[in-house]
PDB file of C-alpha atoms in Angstrom:
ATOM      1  CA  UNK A  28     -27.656   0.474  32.055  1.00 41.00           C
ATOM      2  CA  UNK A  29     -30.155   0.069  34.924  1.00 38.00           C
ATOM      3  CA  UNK A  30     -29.966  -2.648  37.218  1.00 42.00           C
ATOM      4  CA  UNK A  31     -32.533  -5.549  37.431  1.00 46.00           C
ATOM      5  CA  UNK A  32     -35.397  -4.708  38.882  1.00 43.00           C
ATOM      6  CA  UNK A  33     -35.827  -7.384  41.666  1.00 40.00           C
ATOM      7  CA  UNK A  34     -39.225  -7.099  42.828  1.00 43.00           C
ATOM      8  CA  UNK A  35     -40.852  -9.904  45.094  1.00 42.00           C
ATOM      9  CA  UNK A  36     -42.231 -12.497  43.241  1.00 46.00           C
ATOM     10  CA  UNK A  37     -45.556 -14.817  43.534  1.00 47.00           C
ATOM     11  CA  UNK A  38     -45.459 -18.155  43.129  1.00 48.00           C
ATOM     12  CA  UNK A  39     -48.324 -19.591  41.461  1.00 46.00           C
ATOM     13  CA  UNK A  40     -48.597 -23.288  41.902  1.00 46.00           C
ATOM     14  CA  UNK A  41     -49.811 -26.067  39.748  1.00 44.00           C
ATOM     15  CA  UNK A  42     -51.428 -28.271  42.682  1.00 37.00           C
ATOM     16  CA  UNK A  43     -53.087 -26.827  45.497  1.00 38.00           C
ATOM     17  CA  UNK A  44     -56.933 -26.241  46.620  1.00 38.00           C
ATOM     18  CA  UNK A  45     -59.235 -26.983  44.068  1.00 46.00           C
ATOM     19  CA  UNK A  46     -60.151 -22.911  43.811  1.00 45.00           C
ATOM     20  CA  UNK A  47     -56.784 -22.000  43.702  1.00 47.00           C
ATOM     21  CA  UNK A  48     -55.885 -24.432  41.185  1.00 56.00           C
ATOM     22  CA  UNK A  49     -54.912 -23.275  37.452  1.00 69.00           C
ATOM     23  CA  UNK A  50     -55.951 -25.938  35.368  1.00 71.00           C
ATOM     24  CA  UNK A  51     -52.936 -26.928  33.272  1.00 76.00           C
ATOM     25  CA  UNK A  52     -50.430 -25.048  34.331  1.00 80.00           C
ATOM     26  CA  UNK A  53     -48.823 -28.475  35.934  1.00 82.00           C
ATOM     27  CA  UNK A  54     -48.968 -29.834  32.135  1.00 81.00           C
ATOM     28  CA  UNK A  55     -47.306 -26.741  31.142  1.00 82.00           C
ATOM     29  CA  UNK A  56     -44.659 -26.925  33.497  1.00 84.00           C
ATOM     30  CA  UNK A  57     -43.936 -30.751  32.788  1.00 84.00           C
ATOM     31  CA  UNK A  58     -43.555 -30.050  29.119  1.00 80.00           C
ATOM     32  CA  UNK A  59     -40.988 -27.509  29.299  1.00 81.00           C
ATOM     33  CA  UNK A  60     -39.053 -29.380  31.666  1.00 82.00           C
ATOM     34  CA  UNK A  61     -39.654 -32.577  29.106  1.00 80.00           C
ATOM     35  CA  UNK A  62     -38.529 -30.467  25.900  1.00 74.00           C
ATOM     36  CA  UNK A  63     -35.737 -28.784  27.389  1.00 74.00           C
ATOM     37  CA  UNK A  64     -34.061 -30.976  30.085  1.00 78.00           C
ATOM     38  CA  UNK A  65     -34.820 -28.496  33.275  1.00 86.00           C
ATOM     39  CA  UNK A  66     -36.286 -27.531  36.161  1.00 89.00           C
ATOM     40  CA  UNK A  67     -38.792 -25.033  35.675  1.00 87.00           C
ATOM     41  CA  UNK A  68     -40.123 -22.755  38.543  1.00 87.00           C
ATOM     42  CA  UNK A  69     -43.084 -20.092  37.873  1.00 80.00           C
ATOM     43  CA  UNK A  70     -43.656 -16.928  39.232  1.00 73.00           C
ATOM     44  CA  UNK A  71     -46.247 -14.049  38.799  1.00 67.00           C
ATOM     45  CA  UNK A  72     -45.110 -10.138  39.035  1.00 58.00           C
ATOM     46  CA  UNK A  73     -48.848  -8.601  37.414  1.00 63.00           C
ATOM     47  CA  UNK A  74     -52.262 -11.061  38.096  1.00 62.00           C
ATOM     48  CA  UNK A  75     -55.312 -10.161  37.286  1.00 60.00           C
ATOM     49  CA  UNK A  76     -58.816 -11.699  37.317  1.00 56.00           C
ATOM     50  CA  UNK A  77     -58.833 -12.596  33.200  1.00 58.00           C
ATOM     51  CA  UNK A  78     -54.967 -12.301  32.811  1.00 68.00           C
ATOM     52  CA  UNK A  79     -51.730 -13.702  34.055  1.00 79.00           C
ATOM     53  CA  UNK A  80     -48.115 -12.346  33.143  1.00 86.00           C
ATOM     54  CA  UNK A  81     -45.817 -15.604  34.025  1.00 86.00           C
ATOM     55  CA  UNK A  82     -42.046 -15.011  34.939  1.00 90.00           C
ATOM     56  CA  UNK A  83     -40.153 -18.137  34.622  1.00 89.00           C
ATOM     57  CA  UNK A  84     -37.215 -19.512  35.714  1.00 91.00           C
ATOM     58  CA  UNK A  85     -35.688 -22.618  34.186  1.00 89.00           C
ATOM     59  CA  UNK A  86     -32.752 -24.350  35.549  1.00 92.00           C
ATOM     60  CA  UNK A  87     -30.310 -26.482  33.803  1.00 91.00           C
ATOM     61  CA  UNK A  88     -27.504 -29.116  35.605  1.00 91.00           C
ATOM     62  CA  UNK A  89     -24.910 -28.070  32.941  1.00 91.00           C
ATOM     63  CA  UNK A  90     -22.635 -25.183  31.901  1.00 95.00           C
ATOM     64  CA  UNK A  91     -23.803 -22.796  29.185  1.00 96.00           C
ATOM     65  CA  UNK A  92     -21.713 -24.168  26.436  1.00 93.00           C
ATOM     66  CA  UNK A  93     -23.413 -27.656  26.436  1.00 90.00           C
ATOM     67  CA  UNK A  94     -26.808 -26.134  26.807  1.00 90.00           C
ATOM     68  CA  UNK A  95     -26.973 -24.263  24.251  1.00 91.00           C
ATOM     69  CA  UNK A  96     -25.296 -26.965  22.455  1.00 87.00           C
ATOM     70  CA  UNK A  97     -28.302 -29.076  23.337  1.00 84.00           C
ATOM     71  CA  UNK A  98     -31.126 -26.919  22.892  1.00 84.00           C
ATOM     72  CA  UNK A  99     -29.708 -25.123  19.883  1.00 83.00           C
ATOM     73  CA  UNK A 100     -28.143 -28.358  17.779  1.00 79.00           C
ATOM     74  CA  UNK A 101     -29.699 -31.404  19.836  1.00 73.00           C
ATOM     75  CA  UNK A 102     -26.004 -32.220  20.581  1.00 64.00           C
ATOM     76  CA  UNK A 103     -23.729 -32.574  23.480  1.00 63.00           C
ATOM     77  CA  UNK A 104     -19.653 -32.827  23.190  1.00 61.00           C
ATOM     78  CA  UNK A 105     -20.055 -33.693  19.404  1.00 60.00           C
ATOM     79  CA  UNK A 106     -23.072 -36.690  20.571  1.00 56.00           C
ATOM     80  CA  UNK A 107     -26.307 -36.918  18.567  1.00 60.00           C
ATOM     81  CA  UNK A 108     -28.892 -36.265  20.973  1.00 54.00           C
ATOM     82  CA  UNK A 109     -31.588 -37.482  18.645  1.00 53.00           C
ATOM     83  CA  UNK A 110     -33.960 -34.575  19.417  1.00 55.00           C
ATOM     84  CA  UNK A 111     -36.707 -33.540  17.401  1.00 52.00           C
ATOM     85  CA  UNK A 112     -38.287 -30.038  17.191  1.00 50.00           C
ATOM     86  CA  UNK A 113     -40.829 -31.055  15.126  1.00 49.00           C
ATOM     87  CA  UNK A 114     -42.924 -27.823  14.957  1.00 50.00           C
ATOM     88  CA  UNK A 115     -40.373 -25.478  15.584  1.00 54.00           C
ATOM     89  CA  UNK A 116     -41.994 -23.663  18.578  1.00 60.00           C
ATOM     90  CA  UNK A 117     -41.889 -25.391  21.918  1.00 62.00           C
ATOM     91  CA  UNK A 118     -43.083 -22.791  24.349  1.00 70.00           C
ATOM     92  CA  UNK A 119     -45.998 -21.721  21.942  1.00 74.00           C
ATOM     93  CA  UNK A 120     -47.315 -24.948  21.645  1.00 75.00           C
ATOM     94  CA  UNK A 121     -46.523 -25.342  25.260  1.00 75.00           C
ATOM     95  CA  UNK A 122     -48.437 -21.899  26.359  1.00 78.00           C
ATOM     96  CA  UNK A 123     -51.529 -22.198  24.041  1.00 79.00           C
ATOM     97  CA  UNK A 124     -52.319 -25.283  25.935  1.00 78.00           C
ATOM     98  CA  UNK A 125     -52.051 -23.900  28.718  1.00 79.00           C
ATOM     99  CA  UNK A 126     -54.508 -21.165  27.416  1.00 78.00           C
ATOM    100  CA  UNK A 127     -56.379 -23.301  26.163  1.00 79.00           C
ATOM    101  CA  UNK A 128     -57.076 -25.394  29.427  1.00 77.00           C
ATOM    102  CA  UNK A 129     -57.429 -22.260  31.603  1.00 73.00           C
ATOM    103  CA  UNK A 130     -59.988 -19.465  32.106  1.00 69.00           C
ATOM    104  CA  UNK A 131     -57.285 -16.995  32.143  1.00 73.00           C
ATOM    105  CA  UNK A 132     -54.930 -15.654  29.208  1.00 79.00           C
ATOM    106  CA  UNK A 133     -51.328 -16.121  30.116  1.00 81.00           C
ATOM    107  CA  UNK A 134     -48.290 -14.671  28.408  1.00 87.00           C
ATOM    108  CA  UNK A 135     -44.513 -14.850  29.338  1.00 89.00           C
ATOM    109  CA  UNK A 136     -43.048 -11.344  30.827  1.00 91.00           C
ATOM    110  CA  UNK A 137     -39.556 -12.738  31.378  1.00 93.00           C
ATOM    111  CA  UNK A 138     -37.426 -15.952  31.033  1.00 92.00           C
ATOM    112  CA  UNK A 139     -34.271 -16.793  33.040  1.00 94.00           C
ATOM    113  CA  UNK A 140     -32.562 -19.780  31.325  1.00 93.00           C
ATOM    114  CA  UNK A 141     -30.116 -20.616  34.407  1.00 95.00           C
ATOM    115  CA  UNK A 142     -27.155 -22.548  33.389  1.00 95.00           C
ATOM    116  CA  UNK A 143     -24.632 -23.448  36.238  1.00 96.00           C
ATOM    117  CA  UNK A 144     -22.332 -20.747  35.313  1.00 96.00           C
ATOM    118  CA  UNK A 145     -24.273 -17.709  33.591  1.00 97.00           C
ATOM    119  CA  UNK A 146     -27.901 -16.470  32.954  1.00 96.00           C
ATOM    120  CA  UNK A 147     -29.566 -15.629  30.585  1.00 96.00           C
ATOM    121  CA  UNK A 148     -32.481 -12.870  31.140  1.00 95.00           C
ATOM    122  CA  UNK A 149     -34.461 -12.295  28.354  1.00 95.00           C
ATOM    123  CA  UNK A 150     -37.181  -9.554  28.420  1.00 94.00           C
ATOM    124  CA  UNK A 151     -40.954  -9.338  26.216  1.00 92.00           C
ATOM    125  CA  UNK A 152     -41.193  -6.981  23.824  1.00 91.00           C
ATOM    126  CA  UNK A 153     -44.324  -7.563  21.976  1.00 89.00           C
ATOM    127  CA  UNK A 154     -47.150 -10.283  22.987  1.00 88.00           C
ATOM    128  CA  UNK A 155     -45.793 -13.685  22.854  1.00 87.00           C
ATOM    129  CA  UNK A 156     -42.722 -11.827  21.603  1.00 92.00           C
ATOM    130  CA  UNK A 157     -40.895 -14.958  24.266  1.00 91.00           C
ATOM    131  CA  UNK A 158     -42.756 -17.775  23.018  1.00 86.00           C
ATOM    132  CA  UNK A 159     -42.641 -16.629  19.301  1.00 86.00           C
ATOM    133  CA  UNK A 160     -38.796 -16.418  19.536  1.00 90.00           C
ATOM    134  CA  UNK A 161     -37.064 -18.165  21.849  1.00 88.00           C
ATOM    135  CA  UNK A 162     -36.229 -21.206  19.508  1.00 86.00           C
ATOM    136  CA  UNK A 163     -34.561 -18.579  17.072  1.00 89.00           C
ATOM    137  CA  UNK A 164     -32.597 -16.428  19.814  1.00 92.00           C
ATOM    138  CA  UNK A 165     -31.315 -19.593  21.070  1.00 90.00           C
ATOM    139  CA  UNK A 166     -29.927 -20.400  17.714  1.00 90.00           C
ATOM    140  CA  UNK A 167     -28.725 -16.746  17.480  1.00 94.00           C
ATOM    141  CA  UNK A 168     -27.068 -17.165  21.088  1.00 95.00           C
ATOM    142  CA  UNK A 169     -25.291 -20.780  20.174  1.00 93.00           C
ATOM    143  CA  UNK A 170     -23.718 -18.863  17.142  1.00 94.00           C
ATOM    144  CA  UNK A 171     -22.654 -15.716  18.801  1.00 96.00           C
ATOM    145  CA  UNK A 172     -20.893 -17.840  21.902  1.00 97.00           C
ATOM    146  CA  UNK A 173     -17.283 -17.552  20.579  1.00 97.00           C
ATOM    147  CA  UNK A 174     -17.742 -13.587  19.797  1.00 97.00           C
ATOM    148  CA  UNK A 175     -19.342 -12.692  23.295  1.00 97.00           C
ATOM    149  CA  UNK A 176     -17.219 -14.699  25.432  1.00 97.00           C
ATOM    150  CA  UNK A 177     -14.335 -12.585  23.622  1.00 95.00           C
ATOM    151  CA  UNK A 178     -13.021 -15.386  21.510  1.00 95.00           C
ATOM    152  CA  UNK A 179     -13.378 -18.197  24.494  1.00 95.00           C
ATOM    153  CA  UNK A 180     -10.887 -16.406  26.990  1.00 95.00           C
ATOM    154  CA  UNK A 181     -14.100 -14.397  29.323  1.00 95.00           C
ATOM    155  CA  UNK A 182     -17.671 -15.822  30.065  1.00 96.00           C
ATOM    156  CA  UNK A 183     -20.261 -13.304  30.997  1.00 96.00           C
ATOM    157  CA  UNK A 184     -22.235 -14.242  34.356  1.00 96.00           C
ATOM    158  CA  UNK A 185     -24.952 -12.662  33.030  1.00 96.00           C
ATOM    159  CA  UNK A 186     -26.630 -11.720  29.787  1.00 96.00           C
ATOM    160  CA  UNK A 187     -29.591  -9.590  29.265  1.00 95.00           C
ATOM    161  CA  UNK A 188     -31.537  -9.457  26.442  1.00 95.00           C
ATOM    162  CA  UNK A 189     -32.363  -7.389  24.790  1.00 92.00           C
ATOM    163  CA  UNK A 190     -31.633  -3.447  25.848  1.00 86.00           C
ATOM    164  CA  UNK A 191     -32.724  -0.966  23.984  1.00 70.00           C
ATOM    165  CA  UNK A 192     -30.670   2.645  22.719  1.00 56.00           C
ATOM    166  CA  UNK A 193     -32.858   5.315  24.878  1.00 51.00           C
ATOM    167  CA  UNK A 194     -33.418   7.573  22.084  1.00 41.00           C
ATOM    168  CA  UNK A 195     -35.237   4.820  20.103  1.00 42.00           C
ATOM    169  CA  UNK A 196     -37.036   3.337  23.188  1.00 38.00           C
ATOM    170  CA  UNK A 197     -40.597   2.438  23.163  1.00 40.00           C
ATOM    171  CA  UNK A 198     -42.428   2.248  26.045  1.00 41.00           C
ATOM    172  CA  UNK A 199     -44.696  -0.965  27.267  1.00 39.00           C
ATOM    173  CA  UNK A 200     -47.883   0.147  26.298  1.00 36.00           C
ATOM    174  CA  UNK A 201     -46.799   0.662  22.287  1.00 35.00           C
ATOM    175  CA  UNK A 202     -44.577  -2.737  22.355  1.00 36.00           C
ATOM    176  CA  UNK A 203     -47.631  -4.674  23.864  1.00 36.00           C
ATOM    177  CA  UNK A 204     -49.900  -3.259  21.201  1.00 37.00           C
ATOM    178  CA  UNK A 205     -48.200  -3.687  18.186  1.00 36.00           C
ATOM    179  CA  UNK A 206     -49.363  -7.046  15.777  1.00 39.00           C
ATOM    180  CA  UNK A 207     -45.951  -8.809  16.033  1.00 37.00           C
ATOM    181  CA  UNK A 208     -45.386  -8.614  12.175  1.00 38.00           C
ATOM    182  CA  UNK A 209     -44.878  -4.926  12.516  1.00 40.00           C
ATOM    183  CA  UNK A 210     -42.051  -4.899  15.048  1.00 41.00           C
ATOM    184  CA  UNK A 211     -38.751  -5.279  13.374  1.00 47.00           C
ATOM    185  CA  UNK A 212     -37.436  -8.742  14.620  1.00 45.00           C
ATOM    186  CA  UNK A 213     -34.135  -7.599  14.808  1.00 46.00           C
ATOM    187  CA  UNK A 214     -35.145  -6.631  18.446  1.00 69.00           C
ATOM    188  CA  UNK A 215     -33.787  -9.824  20.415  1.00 89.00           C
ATOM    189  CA  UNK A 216     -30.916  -9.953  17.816  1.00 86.00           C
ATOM    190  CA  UNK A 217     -29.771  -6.723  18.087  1.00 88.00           C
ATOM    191  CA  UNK A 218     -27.773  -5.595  21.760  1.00 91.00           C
ATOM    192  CA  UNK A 219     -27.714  -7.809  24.346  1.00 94.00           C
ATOM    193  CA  UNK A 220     -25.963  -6.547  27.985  1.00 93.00           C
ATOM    194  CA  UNK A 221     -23.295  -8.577  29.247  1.00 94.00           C
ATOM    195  CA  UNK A 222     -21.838  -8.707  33.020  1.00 93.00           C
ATOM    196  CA  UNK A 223     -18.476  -9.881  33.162  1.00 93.00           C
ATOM    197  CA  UNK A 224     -16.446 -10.479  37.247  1.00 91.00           C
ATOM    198  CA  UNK A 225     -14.038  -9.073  35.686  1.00 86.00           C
ATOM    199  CA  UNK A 226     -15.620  -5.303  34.964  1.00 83.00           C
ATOM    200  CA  UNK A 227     -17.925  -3.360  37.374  1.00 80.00           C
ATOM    201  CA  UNK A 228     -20.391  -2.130  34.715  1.00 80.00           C
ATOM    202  CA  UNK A 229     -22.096  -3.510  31.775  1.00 84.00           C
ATOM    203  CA  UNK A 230     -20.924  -4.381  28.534  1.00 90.00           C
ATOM    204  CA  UNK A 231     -23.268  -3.951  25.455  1.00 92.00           C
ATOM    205  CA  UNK A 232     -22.996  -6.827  22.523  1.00 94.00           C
ATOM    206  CA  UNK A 233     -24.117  -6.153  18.998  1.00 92.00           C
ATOM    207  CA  UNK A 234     -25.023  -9.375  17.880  1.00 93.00           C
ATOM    208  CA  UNK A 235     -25.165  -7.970  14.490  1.00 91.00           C
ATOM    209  CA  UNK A 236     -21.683  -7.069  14.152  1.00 93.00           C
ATOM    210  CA  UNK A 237     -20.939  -9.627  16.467  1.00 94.00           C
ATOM    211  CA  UNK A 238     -18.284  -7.044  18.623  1.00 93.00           C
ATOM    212  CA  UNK A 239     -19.024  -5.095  21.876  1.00 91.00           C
ATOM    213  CA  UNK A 240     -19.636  -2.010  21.724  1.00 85.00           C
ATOM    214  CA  UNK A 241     -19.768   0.949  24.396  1.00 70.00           C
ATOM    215  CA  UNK A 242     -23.311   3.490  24.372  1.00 56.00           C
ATOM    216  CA  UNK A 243     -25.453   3.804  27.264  1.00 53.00           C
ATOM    217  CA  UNK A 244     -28.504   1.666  26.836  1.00 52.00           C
ATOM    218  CA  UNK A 245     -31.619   0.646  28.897  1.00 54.00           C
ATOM    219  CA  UNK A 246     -32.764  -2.963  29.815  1.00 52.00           C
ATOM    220  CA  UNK A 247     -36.254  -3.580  28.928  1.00 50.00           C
ATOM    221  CA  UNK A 248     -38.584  -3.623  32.084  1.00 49.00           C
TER     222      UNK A 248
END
């Protein structure tokens, strides 16, 4: 399993001179952090005149259990949060305005949901393959805890999500042009790579079976 790729990053900000300005991005930003109960901080790897590939990182004050508790249920410690996902799609609705309100066509390349004691790194695979899914994955990730923390007694420090068996990798250019009806959406629910202190190298999950396995796999980058 490769290590991640930690290239400098941009930052593209929401307020600055009026030319330099993308119009709605600080709308964008102010939603996520409204809808999900973070920090969010944006960052650019690819820019171009017409498109933008955003790489965000959003930062929660609590452990992963309760946070995906919250996001996943709308409930902390056994507490009715009273949240309401009312279209089922936050970061769509979120990044279509934000489209919408721009000149330029943004999509999300990666997403690192940072809780105070792991992260979770989650890759695109298809256009608006992030958006599209995240509501489900986090669902996915809430009901997998118990079987990737190996039954409650080791928490991963890291999670990536997904990687890929080399012999059926695809490479950018045919994940980015595929409709996303015609990639199997078992992709994010399939292996995810853990890092535990406790081991030097990766450990690969099958969420399907819901054990860990051993194979050498790739991260998608």
């Amino acid at each position: 399993m490769s290590s991640k790729n930690n290239k400098p990053r941009k930052k593209i900000l929401a307020f600055g001179s009026e030319e330099n300005k993308i119009l709605g991005l600080d709308a964008f930003m102010l939603k996520i952090e409204k809808d999900f109960f973070c920090n969010v901080s944006i960052v650019s790897e690819d820019t171009s005149v017409t498109k933008n590939d955003l790489v965000l990182d959003i930062n929660f004050n609590f452990n992963i259990k309760q946070g995906l508790s919250i996001l996943a249920e709308g409930k902390l410690e056994g507490h009715d949060l009273m949240l309401k996902n009312e279209d089922g799609h936050f970061f769509f609705t979120a990044l279509e305005k934000l489209r919408n309100a721009s000149r330029n066509t943004f999509d999300i390349k990666e997403l690192n949901l940072i809780f105070e004691d792991c992260t979770i790194i989650i890759y695109r695979i298809f256009e608006n393959s992030i958006p599209l899914e995240i509501d489900k994955l986090i669902l996915e990730l809430h009901k997998n805890y118990i079987y990737y923390t190996k039954g409650l007694s080791q928490l991963p420090y890291e999670i990536h999500i997904p990687v890929l068996e080399k012999s059926n990798f695809l490479n950018k250019k045919t994940l980015l042009n595929c409709n996303a009806k015609e990639i199997d959406q078992k992709n994010y629910n399939g292996f995810w790579g853990l890092y535990f202190d406790s081991i030097v190298d990766s450990e690969i999950y099958d969420s399907q079976s819901k054990e860990i396995i051993y194979g050498k796999l790739t991260m998608l980058e």
